[in-house]
Amino acid sequence: MECTDNFDDLRPFYDSEIPAAMRRIAESPNLANVVAFAFPEGALEPVKERLLSIRSADEFQRQFVYPLLMKVVHTTMSGFTYGGLGHVSLKEGHLYVSNHRDIVLDTALLQYVLLTEGVDTTEITFGSNLISSPFVEDFGRSNKMFKIIRGGSARDLVCNSMRLSVHLHEVVAAGRSIWISQRDGRTKDGNDRTDQGLLKMFTLGGAKDPVEALSALHIAPIAISYEYESCDALKAHEIYVRRIRQNYVKEKGEDMKSIMTGIRQWKGKVHLEFVKPITREEIESCRGDNANELLRNVAHLIDRRIIEGYRLYETNYIAYDLITGDHRFSDHYTDEQKKSFETYMNRQLDTVEGDRSELYDIMLHIYSNPVRNRLTLEEDAG
């Protein structure tokens, strides 16, 4: 099936295309809202002038995106930290595979780290379902976004997977890096799990031997942790509705609501950890009786890396103790922190409809599941 030849509507803009994109962004009425959030009052015209002078994606990120991210970090977090950068070689390309808690911020904070360190940023993948306007598409593709097409026929699904896989391999082979989440859609329940189908997609555009194809991507997992879970009440409500109706149909504009909630919501402490990349030897050791067993074992390996790198906060330990009814982790938090978290939970649940006790239980599991995952990992290792 020949379907790898159409990238022009998916790939990031070439630098030669950036000036035209900057003109469209500068002329868009949506720009005013972005400027009002991130820049001083009265900055709209100066920002427009600055945009029109930009000639590359790197300039766009440094002069426009970085100030946006600084504003998010300084106004919605009590602290942002990162670690493990020494685990990855910045002289070679990587496929960064990250847990996915926030639609925009997971990958944006990776770019923030790299910009802060003064090193090359990565390309990012972004679902077409989230591109709500020409402004969003121009902004994203100027920000090194590769668009993933969602939906379509079975043939479309195969072709789109092949296109994405070929692009991933081309980027990494050229010594650049690209970010992708470990699964389609965000983790809603606090259980970070890699989709085995994602690993299958990784192999489509590489060598015929899946071990060679996966090894060529230099897979480097990333764990991002939020003290206060992004869109926690919205996630709890979605899980609640799924339990009642067995399916969940998004309302018009819901994705954009989640994007803006994630950006503006208080997040407390946030940590991004670069964990050890997956080596060829580790992938080789994952071979089994068939290709599916290999993919399943590599997915579990990525999961273990992310769970190990996930930073547990007081909110996680409090939620675990509240669910279990004991005080196993009481030395990780104070009574005041516990009361504050319970107050926060109730305030968040005031924003959604449904059975209060069930929603409360769902939210507790969202926060406690990372602790359960760590305990399970430690038990398996022991």
Short mmCIF file of C-alpha atoms in Angstrom, two decimals:
data_model
loop_
_atom_site.label_atom_id
_atom_site.label_comp_id
_atom_site.label_asym_id
_atom_site.label_seq_id
_atom_site.Cartn_x
_atom_site.Cartn_y
_atom_site.Cartn_z
CA MET A 1 0.00 0.00 0.00
CA GLU A 2 1.64 3.25 -1.16
CA CYS A 3 0.77 5.99 1.28
CA THR A 4 3.95 7.66 2.54
CA ASP A 5 4.31 10.46 0.02
CA ASN A 6 2.05 13.19 1.41
CA PHE A 7 3.68 15.06 4.28
CA ASP A 8 3.21 18.69 3.30
CA ASP A 9 0.01 19.19 5.25
CA LEU A 10 1.36 17.34 8.31
CA ARG A 11 4.98 18.35 8.85
CA PRO A 12 6.32 21.38 10.75
CA PHE A 13 6.84 24.47 8.63
CA TYR A 14 10.19 24.85 6.94
CA ASP A 15 11.99 28.04 7.92
CA SER A 16 11.21 29.41 4.44
CA GLU A 17 7.49 29.13 5.33
CA ILE A 18 7.77 30.81 8.73
CA PRO A 19 7.48 34.48 7.60
CA ALA A 20 4.13 33.81 5.89
CA ALA A 21 2.89 31.97 8.99
CA MET A 22 4.00 34.88 11.19
CA ARG A 23 1.97 37.27 9.05
CA ARG A 24 -1.13 35.10 9.44
CA ILE A 25 -0.62 34.83 13.19
CA ALA A 26 -0.08 38.59 13.49
CA GLU A 27 -3.29 39.28 11.55
CA SER A 28 -5.41 36.79 13.53
CA PRO A 29 -7.88 38.18 16.11
CA ASN A 30 -6.88 35.24 18.35
CA LEU A 31 -3.47 36.79 18.92
CA ALA A 32 -4.87 39.42 21.28
CA ASN A 33 -5.93 36.78 23.84
CA VAL A 34 -2.49 35.16 23.80
CA VAL A 35 -0.72 38.49 24.21
CA ALA A 36 -3.06 39.56 27.01
CA PHE A 37 -2.13 36.40 28.93
CA ALA A 38 1.62 36.40 28.49
CA PHE A 39 2.84 39.91 27.74
CA PRO A 40 2.59 43.32 29.46
CA GLU A 41 -0.44 45.53 28.86
CA GLY A 42 -0.24 47.40 25.60
CA ALA A 43 2.16 44.88 24.05
CA LEU A 44 -0.05 43.78 21.15
CA GLU A 45 1.43 46.06 18.49
CA PRO A 46 5.05 45.53 19.59
CA VAL A 47 4.43 41.76 19.60
CA LYS A 48 3.01 41.94 16.10
CA GLU A 49 6.10 43.81 14.93
CA ARG A 50 8.32 41.22 16.57
CA LEU A 51 6.42 38.36 14.92
CA LEU A 52 6.83 39.96 11.49
CA SER A 53 10.60 40.04 11.98
CA ILE A 54 10.86 36.31 12.79
CA ARG A 55 12.46 34.13 10.11
CA SER A 56 12.75 30.65 11.68
CA ALA A 57 10.98 28.22 13.99
CA ASP A 58 13.81 28.57 16.51
CA GLU A 59 13.34 32.35 16.59
CA PHE A 60 9.59 31.90 17.06
CA GLN A 61 10.17 29.61 20.01
CA ARG A 62 12.75 31.84 21.68
CA GLN A 63 10.98 35.16 21.14
CA PHE A 64 7.32 34.18 21.45
CA VAL A 65 6.78 30.68 22.86
CA TYR A 66 9.36 30.87 25.66
CA PRO A 67 7.77 33.98 27.26
CA LEU A 68 4.40 32.21 27.13
CA LEU A 69 5.79 29.20 28.96
CA MET A 70 7.58 31.38 31.50
CA LYS A 71 4.24 33.00 32.32
CA VAL A 72 2.57 29.61 32.80
CA VAL A 73 5.38 28.37 35.04
CA HIS A 74 5.54 31.53 37.16
CA THR A 75 1.79 32.03 37.61
CA THR A 76 0.35 28.50 37.87
CA MET A 77 3.13 26.56 39.63
CA SER A 78 4.77 26.86 43.01
CA GLY A 79 7.87 25.32 41.49
CA PHE A 80 9.03 23.65 38.30
CA THR A 81 12.02 21.30 38.38
CA TYR A 82 13.62 18.85 36.01
CA GLY A 83 16.30 16.21 36.20
CA GLY A 84 18.05 13.38 34.41
CA LEU A 85 19.08 15.40 31.37
CA GLY A 86 22.46 13.73 31.60
CA HIS A 87 20.83 10.42 30.68
CA VAL A 88 20.31 11.52 27.08
CA SER A 89 22.88 12.50 24.49
CA LEU A 90 21.92 15.84 23.03
CA LYS A 91 24.25 15.14 20.10
CA GLU A 92 21.97 12.43 18.68
CA GLY A 93 18.29 12.19 17.90
CA HIS A 94 15.80 10.60 20.28
CA LEU A 95 12.17 9.62 20.23
CA TYR A 96 10.98 11.00 23.56
CA VAL A 97 8.07 8.88 24.79
CA SER A 98 6.24 10.62 27.63
CA ASN A 99 3.39 9.93 29.95
CA HIS A 100 0.50 12.21 29.05
CA ARG A 101 -1.34 14.22 31.69
CA ASP A 102 -1.98 17.56 29.97
CA ILE A 103 -2.87 18.14 26.31
CA VAL A 104 -0.39 20.97 25.77
CA LEU A 105 1.87 21.33 28.81
CA ASP A 106 3.53 17.90 28.81
CA THR A 107 5.38 18.62 25.60
CA ALA A 108 5.52 22.40 26.14
CA LEU A 109 7.45 21.93 29.37
CA LEU A 110 9.95 19.71 27.57
CA GLN A 111 10.54 22.56 25.12
CA TYR A 112 10.80 24.97 28.07
CA VAL A 113 13.57 22.82 29.59
CA LEU A 114 15.49 22.61 26.32
CA LEU A 115 15.14 26.34 25.66
CA THR A 116 16.30 27.06 29.21
CA GLU A 117 19.33 24.82 28.64
CA GLY A 118 20.06 26.54 25.32
CA VAL A 119 19.90 23.33 23.27
CA ASP A 120 17.85 22.32 20.23
CA THR A 121 14.17 21.75 20.88
CA THR A 122 12.27 18.74 19.58
CA GLU A 123 9.52 18.28 17.10
CA ILE A 124 6.22 17.38 18.74
CA THR A 125 3.24 15.29 17.66
CA PHE A 126 -0.26 16.70 18.01
CA GLY A 127 -3.63 15.17 17.13
CA SER A 128 -5.60 16.77 14.29
CA ASN A 129 -8.71 16.66 16.48
CA LEU A 130 -7.13 19.32 18.69
CA ILE A 131 -6.45 21.76 15.86
CA SER A 132 -9.54 23.92 16.15
CA SER A 133 -8.63 26.81 13.85
CA PRO A 134 -6.09 28.01 11.25
CA PHE A 135 -4.50 30.07 14.04
CA VAL A 136 -3.87 26.93 16.14
CA GLU A 137 -2.41 25.11 13.12
CA ASP A 138 -0.12 28.02 12.20
CA PHE A 139 0.99 28.35 15.81
CA GLY A 140 1.61 24.61 16.16
CA ARG A 141 3.44 24.01 12.90
CA SER A 142 5.61 27.08 13.53
CA ASN A 143 6.37 25.44 16.88
CA LYS A 144 7.72 22.24 15.22
CA MET A 145 4.44 20.32 15.36
CA PHE A 146 3.83 17.21 13.25
CA LYS A 147 0.09 16.71 12.83
CA ILE A 148 -1.31 13.23 13.50
CA ILE A 149 -4.52 12.60 11.57
CA ARG A 150 -7.24 11.07 13.74
CA GLY A 151 -10.18 9.07 12.39
CA GLY A 152 -10.92 7.95 8.84
CA SER A 153 -11.24 4.54 7.19
CA ALA A 154 -9.16 1.46 7.96
CA ARG A 155 -6.95 2.32 4.97
CA ASP A 156 -6.56 5.88 6.26
CA LEU A 157 -5.51 4.53 9.65
CA VAL A 158 -2.81 2.35 8.10
CA CYS A 159 -1.56 5.14 5.84
CA ASN A 160 -1.49 7.73 8.59
CA SER A 161 0.37 5.33 10.90
CA MET A 162 2.90 4.62 8.15
CA ARG A 163 3.41 8.33 7.44
CA LEU A 164 3.98 9.07 11.10
CA SER A 165 6.37 6.13 11.54
CA VAL A 166 8.41 7.10 8.49
CA HIS A 167 8.64 10.66 9.80
CA LEU A 168 9.76 9.52 13.27
CA HIS A 169 12.55 7.44 11.75
CA GLU A 170 13.63 10.24 9.40
CA VAL A 171 13.80 12.79 12.20
CA VAL A 172 15.84 10.58 14.54
CA ALA A 173 18.13 9.36 11.73
CA ALA A 174 18.88 13.01 10.91
CA GLY A 175 20.08 13.57 14.49
CA ARG A 176 17.00 15.51 15.61
CA SER A 177 14.46 14.56 18.27
CA ILE A 178 10.69 14.30 18.42
CA TRP A 179 8.18 13.93 21.28
CA ILE A 180 5.18 11.59 21.35
CA SER A 181 2.86 10.52 24.17
CA GLN A 182 2.82 6.89 25.30
CA ARG A 183 -0.81 6.54 24.24
CA ASP A 184 -3.54 8.32 22.29
CA GLY A 185 -5.21 10.75 24.65
CA ARG A 186 -4.33 11.69 28.18
CA THR A 187 -4.09 9.35 31.14
CA LYS A 188 -7.40 9.97 32.88
CA ASP A 189 -7.09 7.69 35.93
CA GLY A 190 -3.48 8.22 36.98
CA ASN A 191 -2.30 4.92 35.45
CA ASP A 192 0.45 5.69 32.95
CA ARG A 193 0.51 2.83 30.44
CA THR A 194 2.16 2.59 27.03
CA ASP A 195 -0.12 1.51 24.19
CA GLN A 196 1.27 -1.64 22.56
CA GLY A 197 -0.21 -0.44 19.26
CA LEU A 198 2.03 2.62 19.49
CA LEU A 199 5.08 0.35 19.52
CA LYS A 200 3.70 -1.45 16.46
CA MET A 201 3.44 1.90 14.68
CA PHE A 202 7.07 2.65 15.56
CA THR A 203 8.17 -0.40 13.58
CA LEU A 204 6.30 0.36 10.35
CA GLY A 205 8.72 2.92 8.95
CA GLY A 206 11.98 1.26 9.95
CA ALA A 207 13.87 -1.98 9.37
CA LYS A 208 11.92 -5.18 8.80
CA ASP A 209 13.26 -6.63 12.03
CA PRO A 210 11.22 -4.95 14.81
CA VAL A 211 14.19 -4.98 17.20
CA GLU A 212 16.24 -3.02 14.70
CA ALA A 213 13.35 -0.67 13.94
CA LEU A 214 12.76 0.12 17.62
CA SER A 215 16.48 0.42 18.40
CA ALA A 216 16.97 2.94 15.60
CA LEU A 217 14.59 5.37 17.31
CA HIS A 218 16.75 5.75 20.46
CA ILE A 219 13.62 5.70 22.63
CA ALA A 220 14.03 7.97 25.67
CA PRO A 221 11.10 7.89 28.13
CA ILE A 222 10.09 11.00 30.03
CA ALA A 223 8.03 11.18 33.24
CA ILE A 224 6.13 14.36 34.04
CA SER A 225 4.46 14.76 37.42
CA TYR A 226 1.96 17.34 38.65
CA GLU A 227 1.27 17.96 42.34
CA TYR A 228 -2.25 18.98 41.34
CA GLU A 229 -3.41 16.92 38.39
CA SER A 230 -4.21 18.86 35.26
CA CYS A 231 -7.99 18.97 34.64
CA ASP A 232 -8.53 16.57 37.55
CA ALA A 233 -12.24 17.33 38.02
CA LEU A 234 -12.91 17.13 34.28
CA LYS A 235 -11.14 13.77 34.12
CA ALA A 236 -13.10 12.46 37.11
CA HIS A 237 -16.34 13.56 35.48
CA GLU A 238 -15.46 11.80 32.22
CA ILE A 239 -14.71 8.54 34.05
CA TYR A 240 -17.97 8.93 35.99
CA VAL A 241 -20.02 9.42 32.81
CA ARG A 242 -18.36 6.42 31.15
CA ARG A 243 -19.39 4.24 34.09
CA ILE A 244 -23.00 5.30 33.73
CA ARG A 245 -23.38 5.41 29.95
CA GLN A 246 -20.56 3.05 28.86
CA ASN A 247 -19.38 5.67 26.38
CA TYR A 248 -18.43 9.32 26.47
CA VAL A 249 -19.22 11.82 23.73
CA LYS A 250 -17.26 15.03 23.84
CA GLU A 251 -19.15 18.27 23.59
CA LYS A 252 -18.22 20.85 21.00
CA GLY A 253 -15.23 22.83 22.17
CA GLU A 254 -14.43 20.41 25.00
CA ASP A 255 -10.84 19.84 23.90
CA MET A 256 -10.17 23.57 23.85
CA LYS A 257 -11.75 23.86 27.30
CA SER A 258 -9.35 21.18 28.57
CA ILE A 259 -6.39 22.93 26.94
CA MET A 260 -7.22 26.26 28.57
CA THR A 261 -8.06 24.66 31.93
CA GLY A 262 -4.74 22.83 31.90
CA ILE A 263 -2.84 26.02 31.14
CA ARG A 264 -4.60 28.21 33.72
CA GLN A 265 -5.28 25.74 36.55
CA TRP A 266 -3.06 25.81 39.63
CA LYS A 267 -0.59 22.94 39.39
CA GLY A 268 1.56 23.36 42.49
CA LYS A 269 4.89 21.60 42.08
CA VAL A 270 5.70 20.09 38.68
CA HIS A 271 8.66 17.89 37.79
CA LEU A 272 9.92 16.56 34.47
CA GLU A 273 12.39 13.66 34.58
CA PHE A 274 14.48 12.35 31.71
CA VAL A 275 14.96 8.66 32.48
CA LYS A 276 17.46 6.22 30.98
CA PRO A 277 16.85 5.57 27.27
CA ILE A 278 15.91 2.07 26.15
CA THR A 279 19.01 0.30 24.82
CA ARG A 280 19.23 -2.08 21.91
CA GLU A 281 20.28 -4.84 24.31
CA GLU A 282 17.17 -4.28 26.44
CA ILE A 283 14.95 -4.41 23.36
CA GLU A 284 16.69 -7.59 22.22
CA SER A 285 16.03 -9.14 25.63
CA CYS A 286 12.32 -8.45 25.13
CA ARG A 287 12.05 -10.89 22.23
CA GLY A 288 9.53 -13.64 22.74
CA ASP A 289 7.72 -16.24 20.69
CA ASN A 290 6.28 -13.61 18.36
CA ALA A 291 6.32 -9.91 17.48
CA ASN A 292 3.39 -9.12 19.75
CA GLU A 293 5.26 -10.45 22.76
CA LEU A 294 8.24 -8.26 21.88
CA LEU A 295 6.04 -5.17 21.63
CA ARG A 296 4.26 -5.98 24.87
CA ASN A 297 7.56 -6.43 26.72
CA VAL A 298 9.03 -3.19 25.36
CA ALA A 299 5.83 -1.35 26.36
CA HIS A 300 6.20 -2.72 29.90
CA LEU A 301 9.84 -1.63 29.93
CA ILE A 302 8.87 1.93 29.02
CA ASP A 303 6.15 1.83 31.69
CA ARG A 304 8.67 0.80 34.34
CA ARG A 305 11.01 3.62 33.38
CA ILE A 306 8.20 6.20 33.58
CA ILE A 307 6.87 4.87 36.90
CA GLU A 308 10.40 4.93 38.35
CA GLY A 309 10.88 8.52 37.16
CA TYR A 310 7.48 9.77 38.32
CA ARG A 311 7.81 12.12 41.29
CA LEU A 312 5.27 11.39 43.99
CA TYR A 313 3.91 14.41 45.87
CA GLU A 314 2.06 14.86 49.16
CA THR A 315 -1.22 14.82 47.24
CA ASN A 316 -0.50 11.30 45.98
CA TYR A 317 0.36 9.94 49.42
CA ILE A 318 -2.64 11.63 51.06
CA ALA A 319 -5.01 10.18 48.46
CA TYR A 320 -3.56 6.69 48.92
CA ASP A 321 -4.00 6.85 52.70
CA LEU A 322 -7.53 8.21 52.39
CA ILE A 323 -8.52 5.34 50.08
CA THR A 324 -6.88 2.60 52.11
CA GLY A 325 -8.01 4.04 55.43
CA ASP A 326 -4.60 3.65 57.02
CA HIS A 327 -1.65 5.97 57.63
CA ARG A 328 1.09 4.14 55.74
CA PHE A 329 2.54 7.31 54.28
CA SER A 330 1.63 9.80 57.02
CA ASP A 331 5.30 10.72 57.40
CA HIS A 332 5.18 12.20 53.87
CA TYR A 333 2.65 14.94 54.74
CA THR A 334 1.29 17.02 57.60
CA ASP A 335 -2.26 17.21 58.99
CA GLU A 336 -2.46 20.72 57.56
CA GLN A 337 -1.51 19.48 54.08
CA LYS A 338 -4.12 16.73 54.35
CA LYS A 339 -6.87 19.20 55.28
CA SER A 340 -5.77 21.53 52.49
CA PHE A 341 -5.94 18.72 49.93
CA GLU A 342 -9.42 17.66 51.08
CA THR A 343 -10.58 21.27 50.79
CA TYR A 344 -9.07 21.44 47.29
CA MET A 345 -10.82 18.21 46.28
CA ASN A 346 -14.22 19.49 47.37
CA ARG A 347 -13.69 22.83 45.65
CA GLN A 348 -12.79 21.09 42.39
CA LEU A 349 -15.81 18.78 42.58
CA ASP A 350 -18.08 21.81 42.95
CA THR A 351 -17.35 22.47 39.26
CA VAL A 352 -18.82 19.19 37.92
CA GLU A 353 -22.14 17.37 38.20
CA GLY A 354 -22.79 13.85 39.43
CA ASP A 355 -22.88 11.67 42.51
CA ARG A 356 -20.56 13.45 44.91
CA SER A 357 -19.23 10.41 46.74
CA GLU A 358 -18.47 8.51 43.53
CA LEU A 359 -16.75 11.51 41.97
CA TYR A 360 -14.73 11.97 45.16
CA ASP A 361 -13.64 8.33 45.04
CA ILE A 362 -12.66 8.64 41.36
CA MET A 363 -10.53 11.71 42.07
CA LEU A 364 -8.82 9.98 44.97
CA HIS A 365 -7.89 7.11 42.65
CA ILE A 366 -6.52 9.56 40.07
CA TYR A 367 -4.12 10.84 42.71
CA SER A 368 -3.39 7.53 44.46
CA ASN A 369 -2.77 5.28 41.44
CA PRO A 370 0.81 6.56 40.91
CA VAL A 371 1.59 5.36 44.47
CA ARG A 372 0.01 1.96 43.76
CA ASN A 373 2.05 1.67 40.57
CA ARG A 374 5.28 2.47 42.41
CA LEU A 375 4.49 -0.08 45.14
CA THR A 376 3.72 -2.74 42.54
CA LEU A 377 6.98 -2.00 40.77
CA GLU A 378 8.93 -2.29 44.01
CA GLU A 379 7.19 -5.54 44.89
CA ASP A 380 7.99 -7.02 41.47
CA ALA A 381 11.62 -5.97 41.82
CA GLY A 382 11.83 -7.47 45.30
#
